[in-house]
Every structure is written in C-alpha cells, then in structure tokens.
PDB file of C-alpha atoms and ligand atoms in Angstrom:
ATOM      1  CA  UNK A 146      29.649  -8.691 -12.696  1.00  0.00           C
ATOM      2  CA  UNK A 147      27.122  -9.535  -9.993  1.00  0.00           C
ATOM      3  CA  UNK A 148      25.047 -12.634 -10.670  1.00  0.00           C
ATOM      4  CA  UNK A 149      21.596 -12.019 -12.178  1.00  0.00           C
ATOM      5  CA  UNK A 150      20.294 -14.608  -9.787  1.00  0.00           C
ATOM      6  CA  UNK A 151      20.584 -12.007  -7.007  1.00  0.00           C
ATOM      7  CA  UNK A 152      20.348  -8.521  -8.496  1.00  0.00           C
ATOM      8  CA  UNK A 153      18.891  -6.565 -11.380  1.00  0.00           C
ATOM      9  CA  UNK A 154      19.908  -3.142 -12.588  1.00  0.00           C
ATOM     10  CA  UNK A 155      17.339  -0.371 -12.770  1.00  0.00           C
ATOM     11  CA  UNK A 156      18.430   3.107 -13.908  1.00  0.00           C
ATOM     12  CA  UNK A 157      22.036   2.336 -13.061  1.00  0.00           C
ATOM     13  CA  UNK A 158      21.364   0.942  -9.578  1.00  0.00           C
ATOM     14  CA  UNK A 159      21.548  -2.672  -8.397  1.00  0.00           C
ATOM     15  CA  UNK A 160      18.423  -3.936  -6.623  1.00  0.00           C
ATOM     16  CA  UNK A 161      17.956  -7.316  -4.987  1.00  0.00           C
ATOM     17  CA  UNK A 162      15.522  -9.652  -6.723  1.00  0.00           C
ATOM     18  CA  UNK A 163      13.126  -9.480  -3.761  1.00  0.00           C
ATOM     19  CA  UNK A 164      11.669  -6.429  -5.510  1.00  0.00           C
ATOM     20  CA  UNK A 165      10.722  -5.736  -9.131  1.00  0.00           C
ATOM     21  CA  UNK A 166      11.526  -2.977 -11.628  1.00  0.00           C
ATOM     22  CA  UNK A 167       7.771  -2.237 -11.738  1.00  0.00           C
ATOM     23  CA  UNK A 168       7.575  -1.639  -7.999  1.00  0.00           C
ATOM     24  CA  UNK A 169      10.686   0.551  -8.029  1.00  0.00           C
ATOM     25  CA  UNK A 170       9.334   2.538 -10.979  1.00  0.00           C
ATOM     26  CA  UNK A 171       6.001   3.032  -9.218  1.00  0.00           C
ATOM     27  CA  UNK A 172       7.720   4.763  -6.283  1.00  0.00           C
ATOM     28  CA  UNK A 173       8.278   7.867  -8.392  1.00  0.00           C
ATOM     29  CA  UNK A 174       4.567   8.655  -8.042  1.00  0.00           C
ATOM     30  CA  UNK A 175       4.229   7.474  -4.464  1.00  0.00           C
ATOM     31  CA  UNK A 176       2.382  10.196  -2.578  1.00  0.00           C
ATOM     32  CA  UNK A 177       4.122  11.467   0.509  1.00  0.00           C
ATOM     33  CA  UNK A 178       2.556  13.151   3.511  1.00  0.00           C
ATOM     34  CA  UNK A 179       4.378  15.926   5.330  1.00  0.00           C
ATOM     35  CA  UNK A 180       4.356  13.718   8.421  1.00  0.00           C
ATOM     36  CA  UNK A 181       6.160  10.804   6.697  1.00  0.00           C
ATOM     37  CA  UNK A 182       9.651   9.916   7.895  1.00  0.00           C
ATOM     38  CA  UNK A 183      12.320   8.081   5.904  1.00  0.00           C
ATOM     39  CA  UNK A 184      15.519   6.444   7.076  1.00  0.00           C
ATOM     40  CA  UNK A 185      17.841   6.428   4.083  1.00  0.00           C
ATOM     41  CA  UNK A 186      21.134   4.558   4.117  1.00  0.00           C
ATOM     42  CA  UNK A 187      23.621   2.610   2.123  1.00  0.00           C
ATOM     43  CA  UNK A 188      23.302  -0.963   3.503  1.00  0.00           C
ATOM     44  CA  UNK A 189      25.132  -1.806   6.736  1.00  0.00           C
ATOM     45  CA  UNK A 190      25.395   1.807   7.882  1.00  0.00           C
ATOM     46  CA  UNK A 191      23.086   1.651  10.914  1.00  0.00           C
ATOM     47  CA  UNK A 192      19.624   1.252   9.374  1.00  0.00           C
ATOM     48  CA  UNK A 193      18.196  -1.176  11.916  1.00  0.00           C
ATOM     49  CA  UNK A 194      19.668   0.871  14.763  1.00  0.00           C
ATOM     50  CA  UNK A 195      17.978   4.025  13.469  1.00  0.00           C
ATOM     51  CA  UNK A 196      14.750   2.093  12.855  1.00  0.00           C
ATOM     52  CA  UNK A 197      14.739   1.088  16.514  1.00  0.00           C
ATOM     53  CA  UNK A 198      15.525   4.570  17.733  1.00  0.00           C
ATOM     54  CA  UNK A 199      12.701   6.012  15.653  1.00  0.00           C
ATOM     55  CA  UNK A 200      10.251   3.366  16.820  1.00  0.00           C
ATOM     56  CA  UNK A 201      11.205   4.202  20.402  1.00  0.00           C
ATOM     57  CA  UNK A 202      10.928   7.956  19.905  1.00  0.00           C
ATOM     58  CA  UNK A 203       7.713   7.957  17.931  1.00  0.00           C
ATOM     59  CA  UNK A 204       5.854   5.450  20.043  1.00  0.00           C
ATOM     60  CA  UNK A 205       7.111   6.894  23.338  1.00  0.00           C
ATOM     61  CA  UNK A 206       9.240   4.002  24.406  1.00  0.00           C
ATOM     62  CA  UNK A 207       6.889   1.369  22.990  1.00  0.00           C
ATOM     63  CA  UNK A 208       4.075   2.297  25.288  1.00  0.00           C
ATOM     64  CA  UNK A 209       1.668   1.786  22.430  1.00  0.00           C
ATOM     65  CA  UNK A 210       2.343  -1.894  22.165  1.00  0.00           C
ATOM     66  CA  UNK A 211       4.525  -1.571  19.084  1.00  0.00           C
ATOM     67  CA  UNK A 212       7.118  -3.738  20.830  1.00  0.00           C
ATOM     68  CA  UNK A 213       5.020  -6.679  19.733  1.00  0.00           C
ATOM     69  CA  UNK A 214       5.239  -5.748  16.085  1.00  0.00           C
ATOM     70  CA  UNK A 215       7.782  -7.062  13.631  1.00  0.00           C
ATOM     71  CA  UNK A 216      10.154  -4.331  12.474  1.00  0.00           C
ATOM     72  CA  UNK A 217       8.956  -4.896   8.927  1.00  0.00           C
ATOM     73  CA  UNK A 218       5.406  -3.961   9.879  1.00  0.00           C
ATOM     74  CA  UNK A 219       6.421  -1.059  12.066  1.00  0.00           C
ATOM     75  CA  UNK A 220       8.927   0.474   9.653  1.00  0.00           C
ATOM     76  CA  UNK A 221       8.587  -1.174   6.237  1.00  0.00           C
ATOM     77  CA  UNK A 222      11.056  -0.957   3.388  1.00  0.00           C
ATOM     78  CA  UNK A 223      10.049   1.332   0.599  1.00  0.00           C
ATOM     79  CA  UNK A 224      11.533  -0.653  -2.254  1.00  0.00           C
ATOM     80  CA  UNK A 225      11.693  -4.166  -0.799  1.00  0.00           C
ATOM     81  CA  UNK A 226       8.964  -6.273   0.640  1.00  0.00           C
ATOM     82  CA  UNK A 227       9.377  -9.692   2.127  1.00  0.00           C
ATOM     83  CA  UNK A 228       5.679  -9.479   2.800  1.00  0.00           C
ATOM     84  CA  UNK A 229       3.472  -6.956   1.090  1.00  0.00           C
ATOM     85  CA  UNK A 230       2.430  -4.021   3.213  1.00  0.00           C
ATOM     86  CA  UNK A 231      -0.285  -1.635   2.139  1.00  0.00           C
ATOM     87  CA  UNK A 232       1.473   1.692   2.724  1.00  0.00           C
ATOM     88  CA  UNK A 233      -1.827   3.565   2.626  1.00  0.00           C
ATOM     89  CA  UNK A 234      -3.115   1.814   5.745  1.00  0.00           C
ATOM     90  CA  UNK A 235      -0.072   2.579   7.921  1.00  0.00           C
ATOM     91  CA  UNK A 236      -0.808   4.830  10.892  1.00  0.00           C
ATOM     92  CA  UNK A 237       0.550   8.375  10.796  1.00  0.00           C
ATOM     93  CA  UNK A 238       3.359   9.280  11.071  1.00  0.00           C
ATOM     94  CA  UNK A 239       4.428   6.589   8.640  1.00  0.00           C
ATOM     95  CA  UNK A 240       8.084   5.575   8.895  1.00  0.00           C
ATOM     96  CA  UNK A 241       9.967   3.880   6.062  1.00  0.00           C
ATOM     97  CA  UNK A 242      13.462   2.550   5.555  1.00  0.00           C
ATOM     98  CA  UNK A 243      15.178   2.734   2.186  1.00  0.00           C
ATOM     99  CA  UNK A 244      18.501   2.145   0.451  1.00  0.00           C
ATOM    100  CA  UNK A 245      17.444   4.118  -2.626  1.00  0.00           C
ATOM    101  CA  UNK A 246      19.892   6.511  -4.235  1.00  0.00           C
ATOM    102  CA  UNK A 247      18.756  10.151  -4.127  1.00  0.00           C
ATOM    103  CA  UNK A 248      17.663  10.128  -7.767  1.00  0.00           C
ATOM    104  CA  UNK A 249      15.189   7.235  -7.479  1.00  0.00           C
ATOM    105  CA  UNK A 250      13.113   8.446  -4.531  1.00  0.00           C
ATOM    106  CA  UNK A 251       9.476   9.548  -4.836  1.00  0.00           C
ATOM    107  CA  UNK A 252       9.075  12.896  -6.588  1.00  0.00           C
ATOM    108  CA  UNK A 253       7.314  14.397  -3.553  1.00  0.00           C
ATOM    109  CA  UNK A 254      10.477  13.972  -1.505  1.00  0.00           C
ATOM    110  CA  UNK A 255      12.263  16.319  -3.851  1.00  0.00           C
ATOM    111  CA  UNK A 256       9.497  18.823  -3.173  1.00  0.00           C
ATOM    112  CA  UNK A 257      10.543  18.608   0.459  1.00  0.00           C
ATOM    113  CA  UNK A 258       7.602  16.580   1.590  1.00  0.00           C
ATOM    114  CA  UNK A 259       8.353  14.278   4.496  1.00  0.00           C
ATOM    115  CA  UNK A 260      11.561  14.140   6.488  1.00  0.00           C
ATOM    116  CA  UNK A 261      14.654  12.097   5.720  1.00  0.00           C
ATOM    117  CA  UNK A 262      17.315  10.881   8.118  1.00  0.00           C
ATOM    118  CA  UNK A 263      20.401   9.817   6.174  1.00  0.00           C
ATOM    119  CA  UNK A 264      22.968   7.774   8.093  1.00  0.00           C
ATOM    120  CA  UNK A 265      26.530   7.175   6.900  1.00  0.00           C
ATOM    121  CA  UNK A 266      29.281   4.970   8.304  1.00  0.00           C
ATOM    122  CA  UNK A 267      32.974   4.545   7.638  1.00  0.00           C
ATOM    123  CA  UNK A 268      32.915   2.672   4.300  1.00  0.00           C
ATOM    124  CA  UNK A 269      35.563   0.198   5.469  1.00  0.00           C
ATOM    125  CA  UNK A 270      33.331  -0.875   8.349  1.00  0.00           C
ATOM    126  CA  UNK A 271      30.370  -0.894   5.959  1.00  0.00           C
ATOM    127  CA  UNK A 272      32.243  -3.192   3.608  1.00  0.00           C
ATOM    128  CA  UNK A 273      33.318  -5.584   6.376  1.00  0.00           C
ATOM    129  CA  UNK A 274      29.808  -5.679   7.826  1.00  0.00           C
ATOM    130  CA  UNK A 275      28.426  -6.303   4.327  1.00  0.00           C
ATOM    131  CA  UNK A 276      30.934  -9.110   3.775  1.00  0.00           C
ATOM    132  CA  UNK A 277      29.843 -10.946   6.926  1.00  0.00           C
ATOM    133  CA  UNK A 278      26.183 -10.234   6.186  1.00  0.00           C
ATOM    134  CA  UNK A 279      26.348 -11.862   2.773  1.00  0.00           C
ATOM    135  CA  UNK A 280      27.517 -15.087   4.365  1.00  0.00           C
ATOM    136  CA  UNK A 281      24.154 -15.741   5.982  1.00  0.00           C
ATOM    137  CA  UNK A 282      21.695 -13.900   3.763  1.00  0.00           C
ATOM    138  CA  UNK A 283      20.430 -16.193   1.060  1.00  0.00           C
ATOM    139  CA  UNK A 284      19.241 -13.170  -0.893  1.00  0.00           C
ATOM    140  CA  UNK A 285      22.848 -12.011  -1.363  1.00  0.00           C
ATOM    141  CA  UNK A 286      25.501 -13.474  -3.599  1.00  0.00           C
ATOM    142  CA  UNK A 287      28.137 -15.349  -1.620  1.00  0.00           C
ATOM    143  CA  UNK A 288      31.663 -14.067  -2.239  1.00  0.00           C
ATOM    144  CA  UNK A 289      33.764 -15.859   0.383  1.00  0.00           C
ATOM    145  CA  UNK A 290      37.052 -14.356  -0.853  1.00  0.00           C
ATOM    146  CA  UNK A 291      37.387 -11.041   0.982  1.00  0.00           C
ATOM    147  CA  UNK A 292      39.742  -9.540  -1.573  1.00  0.00           C
ATOM    148  CA  UNK A 293      37.265 -10.259  -4.330  1.00  0.00           C
ATOM    149  CA  UNK A 294      34.449  -8.868  -2.219  1.00  0.00           C
ATOM    150  CA  UNK A 295      36.446  -5.659  -1.746  1.00  0.00           C
ATOM    151  CA  UNK A 296      36.936  -5.272  -5.493  1.00  0.00           C
ATOM    152  CA  UNK A 297      33.216  -5.764  -6.031  1.00  0.00           C
ATOM    153  CA  UNK A 298      32.442  -3.223  -3.311  1.00  0.00           C
ATOM    154  CA  UNK A 299      34.871  -0.634  -4.668  1.00  0.00           C
ATOM    155  CA  UNK A 300      33.519  -0.960  -8.181  1.00  0.00           C
ATOM    156  CA  UNK A 301      29.918  -0.821  -6.971  1.00  0.00           C
ATOM    157  CA  UNK A 302      29.118  -4.304  -8.232  1.00  0.00           C
ATOM    158  CA  UNK A 303      27.025  -5.262  -5.224  1.00  0.00           C
ATOM    159  CA  UNK A 304      23.406  -4.772  -4.198  1.00  0.00           C
ATOM    160  CA  UNK A 305      22.913  -0.981  -3.730  1.00  0.00           C
ATOM    161  CA  UNK A 306      25.836  -0.291  -6.093  1.00  0.00           C
ATOM    162  CA  UNK A 307      28.646   2.076  -5.131  1.00  0.00           C
ATOM    163  CA  UNK A 308      28.922   3.366  -1.565  1.00  0.00           C
ATOM    164  CA  UNK A 309      30.641   6.462  -2.886  1.00  0.00           C
ATOM    165  CA  UNK A 310      27.955   7.249  -5.433  1.00  0.00           C
ATOM    166  CA  UNK A 311      25.262   6.748  -2.808  1.00  0.00           C
ATOM    167  CA  UNK A 312      26.819   9.029  -0.221  1.00  0.00           C
ATOM    168  CA  UNK A 313      28.064  11.604  -2.727  1.00  0.00           C
ATOM    169  CA  UNK A 314      24.629  11.725  -4.349  1.00  0.00           C
ATOM    170  CA  UNK A 315      22.716  12.337  -1.141  1.00  0.00           C
ATOM    171  CA  UNK A 316      25.213  14.833   0.271  1.00  0.00           C
ATOM    172  CA  UNK A 317      25.534  16.877  -2.875  1.00  0.00           C
ATOM    173  CA  UNK A 318      21.732  17.072  -3.291  1.00  0.00           C
ATOM    174  CA  UNK A 319      21.030  17.849   0.351  1.00  0.00           C
ATOM    175  CA  UNK A 320      19.372  21.131  -0.556  1.00  0.00           C
ATOM    176  CA  UNK A 321      16.653  19.392  -2.539  1.00  0.00           C
ATOM    177  CA  UNK A 322      15.436  17.542   0.544  1.00  0.00           C
ATOM    178  CA  UNK A 323      14.226  18.000   4.081  1.00  0.00           C
ATOM    179  CA  UNK A 324      17.116  15.990   5.462  1.00  0.00           C
ATOM    180  CA  UNK A 325      19.167  15.317   8.598  1.00  0.00           C
ATOM    181  CA  UNK A 326      22.610  13.723   8.241  1.00  0.00           C
ATOM    182  CA  UNK A 327      23.915  11.486  10.985  1.00  0.00           C
ATOM    183  CA  UNK A 328      26.910   9.195  11.220  1.00  0.00           C
ATOM    184  CA  UNK A 329      27.131   5.768  12.813  1.00  0.00           C
ATOM    185  CA  UNK A 330      30.289   6.938  14.562  1.00  0.00           C
ATOM    186  CA  UNK A 331      28.605   9.896  16.261  1.00  0.00           C
ATOM    187  CA  UNK A 332      25.777   7.626  17.391  1.00  0.00           C
ATOM    188  CA  UNK A 333      28.343   5.266  18.884  1.00  0.00           C
ATOM    189  CA  UNK A 334      30.213   8.084  20.570  1.00  0.00           C
ATOM    190  CA  UNK A 335      27.228   9.924  22.018  1.00  0.00           C
ATOM    191  CA  UNK A 336      23.892   8.219  21.468  1.00  0.00           C
ATOM    192  CA  UNK A 337      22.019  10.684  23.652  1.00  0.00           C
ATOM    193  CA  UNK A 338      23.054  13.653  21.505  1.00  0.00           C
ATOM    194  CA  UNK A 339      22.084  11.756  18.368  1.00  0.00           C
ATOM    195  CA  UNK A 340      18.663  10.937  19.845  1.00  0.00           C
ATOM    196  CA  UNK A 341      18.164  14.604  20.749  1.00  0.00           C
ATOM    197  CA  UNK A 342      19.178  15.652  17.224  1.00  0.00           C
ATOM    198  CA  UNK A 343      16.570  13.293  15.810  1.00  0.00           C
ATOM    199  CA  UNK A 344      13.881  14.537  18.226  1.00  0.00           C
ATOM    200  CA  UNK A 345      14.708  18.095  17.309  1.00  0.00           C
ATOM    201  CA  UNK A 346      14.552  17.352  13.584  1.00  0.00           C
ATOM    202  CA  UNK A 347      11.181  15.631  13.975  1.00  0.00           C
ATOM    203  CA  UNK A 348       9.801  18.273  16.298  1.00  0.00           C
ATOM    204  CA  UNK A 349       9.231  15.638  18.953  1.00  0.00           C
ATOM    205  CA  UNK A 350       9.424  16.691  22.573  1.00  0.00           C
ATOM    206  CA  UNK A 351      10.439  13.944  24.999  1.00  0.00           C
ATOM    207  CA  UNK A 352      11.070  14.292  28.709  1.00  0.00           C
ATOM    208  CA  UNK A 353      14.565  13.666  30.118  1.00  0.00           C
ATOM    209  CA  UNK A 354      13.404  10.263  31.351  1.00  0.00           C
ATOM    210  CA  UNK A 355      11.956   9.339  27.996  1.00  0.00           C
ATOM    211  CA  UNK A 356      15.206  10.269  26.255  1.00  0.00           C
ATOM    212  CA  UNK A 357      17.129   8.193  28.808  1.00  0.00           C
ATOM    213  CA  UNK A 358      14.837   5.269  28.147  1.00  0.00           C
ATOM    214  CA  UNK A 359      15.319   5.497  24.362  1.00  0.00           C
ATOM    215  CA  UNK A 360      19.097   5.609  24.814  1.00  0.00           C
ATOM    216  CA  UNK A 361      19.061   2.677  27.209  1.00  0.00           C
ATOM    217  CA  UNK A 362      16.946   0.513  24.945  1.00  0.00           C
ATOM    218  CA  UNK A 363      18.871   1.373  21.775  1.00  0.00           C
ATOM    219  CA  UNK A 364      22.299   0.208  22.942  1.00  0.00           C
ATOM    220  CA  UNK A 365      23.881  -2.645  21.020  1.00  0.00           C
ATOM    221  CA  UNK A 366      23.722  -4.942  24.049  1.00  0.00           C
ATOM    222  CA  UNK A 367      20.002  -4.418  24.530  1.00  0.00           C
ATOM    223  CA  UNK A 368      19.044  -4.550  20.904  1.00  0.00           C
ATOM    224  CA  UNK A 369      21.074  -7.697  20.380  1.00  0.00           C
ATOM    225  CA  UNK A 370      18.751  -9.515  22.755  1.00  0.00           C
ATOM    226  CA  UNK A 371      15.687  -8.404  20.818  1.00  0.00           C
ATOM    227  CA  UNK A 372      14.600 -10.993  18.229  1.00  0.00           C
ATOM    228  CA  UNK A 373      12.753  -8.270  16.290  1.00  0.00           C
ATOM    229  CA  UNK A 374      15.782  -6.011  16.022  1.00  0.00           C
ATOM    230  CA  UNK A 375      17.690  -9.027  14.719  1.00  0.00           C
ATOM    231  CA  UNK A 376      14.984  -9.938  12.208  1.00  0.00           C
ATOM    232  CA  UNK A 377      14.999 -13.419  13.663  1.00  0.00           C
ATOM    233  CA  UNK A 378      11.628 -14.214  12.153  1.00  0.00           C
ATOM    234  CA  UNK A 379      12.734 -13.911   8.558  1.00  0.00           C
ATOM    235  CA  UNK A 380      11.923 -17.009   6.532  1.00  0.00           C
ATOM    236  CA  UNK A 381      14.734 -19.546   6.275  1.00  0.00           C
ATOM    237  CA  UNK A 382      15.008 -19.009   2.511  1.00  0.00           C
ATOM    238  CA  UNK A 383      15.910 -15.366   3.201  1.00  0.00           C
ATOM    239  CA  UNK A 384      18.346 -15.759   6.113  1.00  0.00           C
ATOM    240  CA  UNK A 385      20.227 -18.710   7.574  1.00  0.00           C
ATOM    241  CA  UNK A 386      19.915 -17.874  11.234  1.00  0.00           C
ATOM    242  CA  UNK A 387      22.614 -20.199  12.512  1.00  0.00           C
ATOM    243  CA  UNK A 388      25.195 -18.539  10.257  1.00  0.00           C
ATOM    244  CA  UNK A 389      25.009 -14.971  11.503  1.00  0.00           C
ATOM    245  CA  UNK A 390      22.836 -12.136  12.721  1.00  0.00           C
ATOM    246  CA  UNK A 391      21.900  -8.558  11.901  1.00  0.00           C
ATOM    247  CA  UNK A 392      23.455  -7.303  15.133  1.00  0.00           C
ATOM    248  CA  UNK A 393      26.875  -8.829  14.666  1.00  0.00           C
ATOM    249  CA  UNK A 394      29.532  -6.763  16.438  1.00  0.00           C
ATOM    250  CA  UNK A 395      28.386  -3.146  16.448  1.00  0.00           C
ATOM    251  CA  UNK A 396      31.794  -1.517  16.762  1.00  0.00           C
ATOM    252  CA  UNK A 397      33.802   1.220  15.071  1.00  0.00           C
ATOM    253  CA  UNK A 398      36.975   0.091  13.316  1.00  0.00           C
ATOM    254  CA  UNK A 399      36.301  -3.625  12.864  1.00  0.00           C
ATOM    255  CA  UNK A 400      37.866  -3.275   9.405  1.00  0.00           C
ATOM    256  CA  UNK A 401      41.264  -3.276  11.108  1.00  0.00           C
ATOM    257  CA  UNK A 402      40.698  -6.912  12.087  1.00  0.00           C
ATOM    258  CA  UNK A 403      40.344  -8.112   8.538  1.00  0.00           C
ATOM    259  CA  UNK A 404      41.918  -5.713   6.030  1.00  0.00           C
ATOM    260  CA  UNK A 405      45.594  -6.085   5.215  1.00  0.00           C
ATOM    261  CA  UNK A 406      47.883  -3.049   4.894  1.00  0.00           C
ATOM    262  CA  UNK A 407      47.846  -3.470   1.120  1.00  0.00           C
ATOM    263  CA  UNK A 408      44.060  -3.710   0.995  1.00  0.00           C
ATOM    264  CA  UNK A 409      43.738  -0.630   3.158  1.00  0.00           C
ATOM    265  CA  UNK A 410      46.056   1.347   0.895  1.00  0.00           C
ATOM    266  CA  UNK A 411      44.200   0.260  -2.190  1.00  0.00           C
ATOM    267  CA  UNK A 412      40.872   1.191  -0.580  1.00  0.00           C
ATOM    268  CA  UNK A 413      42.163   4.648   0.454  1.00  0.00           C
ATOM    269  CA  UNK A 414      43.452   5.309  -3.035  1.00  0.00           C
ATOM    270  CA  UNK A 415      40.134   4.561  -4.715  1.00  0.00           C
ATOM    271  CA  UNK A 416      38.208   6.464  -2.077  1.00  0.00           C
ATOM    272  CA  UNK A 417      40.394   9.579  -2.191  1.00  0.00           C
ATOM    273  CA  UNK A 418      40.170   9.740  -5.939  1.00  0.00           C
ATOM    274  CA  UNK A 419      36.388   9.568  -5.832  1.00  0.00           C
ATOM    275  CA  UNK A 420      35.930  11.841  -2.798  1.00  0.00           C
ATOM    276  CA  UNK A 421      37.901  14.729  -4.351  1.00  0.00           C
ATOM    277  CA  UNK A 422      34.752  16.010  -5.978  1.00  0.00           C
ATOM    278  CA  UNK A 423      32.652  15.821  -2.811  1.00  0.00           C
ATOM    279  CA  UNK A 424      31.543  18.955  -0.975  1.00  0.00           C
ATOM    280  CA  UNK A 425      32.266  17.328   2.389  1.00  0.00           C
ATOM    281  CA  UNK A 426      35.126  15.755   4.257  1.00  0.00           C
ATOM    282  CA  UNK A 427      34.617  12.720   6.466  1.00  0.00           C
ATOM    283  CA  UNK A 428      36.672  12.121   9.569  1.00  0.00           C
ATOM    284  CA  UNK A 429      36.147   8.645  10.931  1.00  0.00           C
ATOM    285  CA  UNK A 430      38.743   7.736  13.515  1.00  0.00           C
TER     286      UNK A 430
HETATM  287  S1  PPS B 257      20.923  -3.391   6.804  1.00  0.00           S
HETATM  288  O1  PPS B 257      20.975  -4.807   6.403  1.00  0.00           O
HETATM  289  O2  PPS B 257      21.350  -2.511   5.709  1.00  0.00           O
HETATM  290  O3  PPS B 257      19.631  -3.011   7.326  1.00  0.00           O
HETATM  291  O4  PPS B 257      22.039  -3.265   7.940  1.00  0.00           O
HETATM  292  P1  PPS B 257      22.228  -2.008   8.901  1.00  0.00           P
HETATM  293  O5  PPS B 257      21.242  -2.085   9.982  1.00  0.00           O
HETATM  294  O6  PPS B 257      22.308  -0.753   8.117  1.00  0.00           O
HETATM  295  O7  PPS B 257      23.692  -2.244   9.488  1.00  0.00           O
HETATM  296  C1  PPS B 257      24.004  -3.310  10.331  1.00  0.00           C
HETATM  297  C2  PPS B 257      25.182  -2.907  11.203  1.00  0.00           C
HETATM  298  O8  PPS B 257      24.718  -2.012  12.241  1.00  0.00           O
HETATM  299  C3  PPS B 257      25.089  -2.566  13.499  1.00  0.00           C
HETATM  300  N1  PPS B 257      24.136  -2.178  14.562  1.00  0.00           N
HETATM  301  C4  PPS B 257      24.483  -1.500  15.673  1.00  0.00           C
HETATM  302  N2  PPS B 257      25.662  -0.987  16.069  1.00  0.00           N
HETATM  303  C5  PPS B 257      25.692  -0.371  17.276  1.00  0.00           C
HETATM  304  N3  PPS B 257      24.619  -0.238  18.087  1.00  0.00           N
HETATM  305  C6  PPS B 257      23.422  -0.731  17.729  1.00  0.00           C
HETATM  306  N4  PPS B 257      22.383  -0.601  18.568  1.00  0.00           N
HETATM  307  C7  PPS B 257      23.314  -1.398  16.467  1.00  0.00           C
HETATM  308  N5  PPS B 257      22.306  -1.995  15.790  1.00  0.00           N
HETATM  309  C8  PPS B 257      22.817  -2.469  14.646  1.00  0.00           C
HETATM  310  C9  PPS B 257      25.100  -4.067  13.239  1.00  0.00           C
HETATM  311  O9  PPS B 257      25.752  -4.764  14.253  1.00  0.00           O
HETATM  312  C10 PPS B 257      25.813  -4.111  11.898  1.00  0.00           C
HETATM  313  O10 PPS B 257      27.207  -3.806  11.977  1.00  0.00           O
HETATM  314  P2  PPS B 257      28.362  -4.927  12.198  1.00  0.00           P
HETATM  315  O11 PPS B 257      29.658  -4.173  12.056  1.00  0.00           O
HETATM  316  O12 PPS B 257      28.205  -5.973  11.145  1.00  0.00           O
HETATM  317  O13 PPS B 257      28.181  -5.444  13.585  1.00  0.00           O
END
C-alpha cells in the first residue's frame, strides 16, 4: 500500500497530500465557462509539453508577456496548488491542467462546457518517467527498486492510481465530454500536425509563421532550456533540483533501457488482460 505520508484516497483515487479531500470535493460544483480549456492526463504523459503548447497558441507566441509568468500561474492545476490561485480572477480563456479521473471532474464538464485535451502515452514510458520523477520529487514516495515500483504502478498503488483505469475511463466516456485525444507519440512524430489539431479544436486561427514559431519553441531541446517549463522555481521541499528535472529525456521507447524481458512480459500480460474491455486499440511503436 502507498504510504499515507504521501497520498490519500478519495472516491477510489489516490491524491497527493498537497491537496485536500475538501478541495477535491468542491470541484464538483466548480463553475465552468464555455471558453475554459483543460489539459487532462495521467501523470508523465506530456502534461507540461501540452501546457507549453497551449500557452504558446493562446498567447500568440508569448507576445503578451506571459513568458515571464510561472507555469503554475499561467496554467494552474485544478486539484493541486503549491500556491493558492483564485480561479475566478484568471483571464479568459482560462487554462487548467489536471490528473483527475473522468468521474471526479466538475459537473459542468459533463454538460460539455469547456474543452478538454486528453493526452496519453505508452504506459511503459509513463512508468519509467514516473520512476525517475519520484527520485527527485519530495512529494512522492521513494521506491528505488524498479521491480517494486512496477508492481505498484500495475496495481494502481501510486499517486493518480491505475494508468489503465484512467485511460479506459476517459476513452470510454468520451461522448460525455467536449474532448480531443492526443498521444505523446504523435506529438513526437509530427508536432506541427498536433499543434494544428489543437488549434482546430480550439477554433484558433494562427498564421503559418505563428504555427512554425509554436512548433519551434515547443521542441524538447528548447523547452529544456526554459526554467519555467522545468518548474525550476519549485520550493526545495517539493523538488530536489540537483536530483532530476521535469524535462528528463523526452523520447519514445526509453522503457527498453530499463525493463528486463521478464518485466516486459509481465507488464504486457497485465495490460492485455485489462485492455480487452476497452473500445480502442493503442499502437505505440
Ligand atoms: S507531470 O509531472 O505529470 O506534469 O509530467 P508530464 O509533463 O506529464 O510528463 C513529463 C514527461 O514529458 C516529457 N516532455 C517532453 N517530451 C518531448 N518534448 C517535449 N517538449 C517535452 N516536454 C516534456 C518529459 O521529458 C517527461 O518524460 P521523460 O521520459 O521522463 O523524459
């Protein structure tokens, strides 16, 4: 079981202790505007990347001075707050990031208010990214043994619970929401097309040059240099900066560098069993 020092369970879902059951419960009634935009993900699936892309698209390549804002102020977390943001005072369109499962989001979202961009990533890469992430985040339980971490991940005993439940939940309830699905892998393969998909979904018209500029600024190499994209200003009690960073490697297939053949087989077995009931098929490599 995950340590209570780091997570609490609310309606079957593990939250980090940087939020409270009261705050999570209050989100049910959170009023949503049609112009609101949400980036929904299971952790380590490309959240920060999508946050940057959206900031670039919506503020026309940062020409409004948003480049000087911390990511947390520009695109706050719905359920977590390292500092408290008054959502009501955010300029429109408001943009939020969230790891919530489909069944815990504000009621208005289910009435198709606002727009949601849901990003998925190969769960093996998600797991490996998560494993490295927990080494330097003081808000996450440290599980240095990779095999043990994998068992925790597969049984959903980590912050944000089961990857499979998260993805299966959102995909099988797609019709209840105003939602665009993207994958980390398609963004890696053709970032320009992904940016255009997002623009199209948001009804945002950018010139060719503006699209080029978004794509150029949102590459791994460029974002890695940006202290804000890396959340370098998080307090030391949250992240130990010398032990890792948000933009770690940014590749597809890093799982192959750490998972053994046996671990891979075990992972596939659990995944296949669970994915049988899903209305979609993922192809990752
Ligand atoms: S979090 O903590 O849930 O917000 O993490 P999240 O942002 O979802 O996932 C972090 C991983 O996304 C990678 N990343 C990128 N990859 C490619 N291009 C760009 N621009 C980019 N930005 C972030 C980041 O490196 C993490 O993956 P790993 O595999 O650990 O490198």
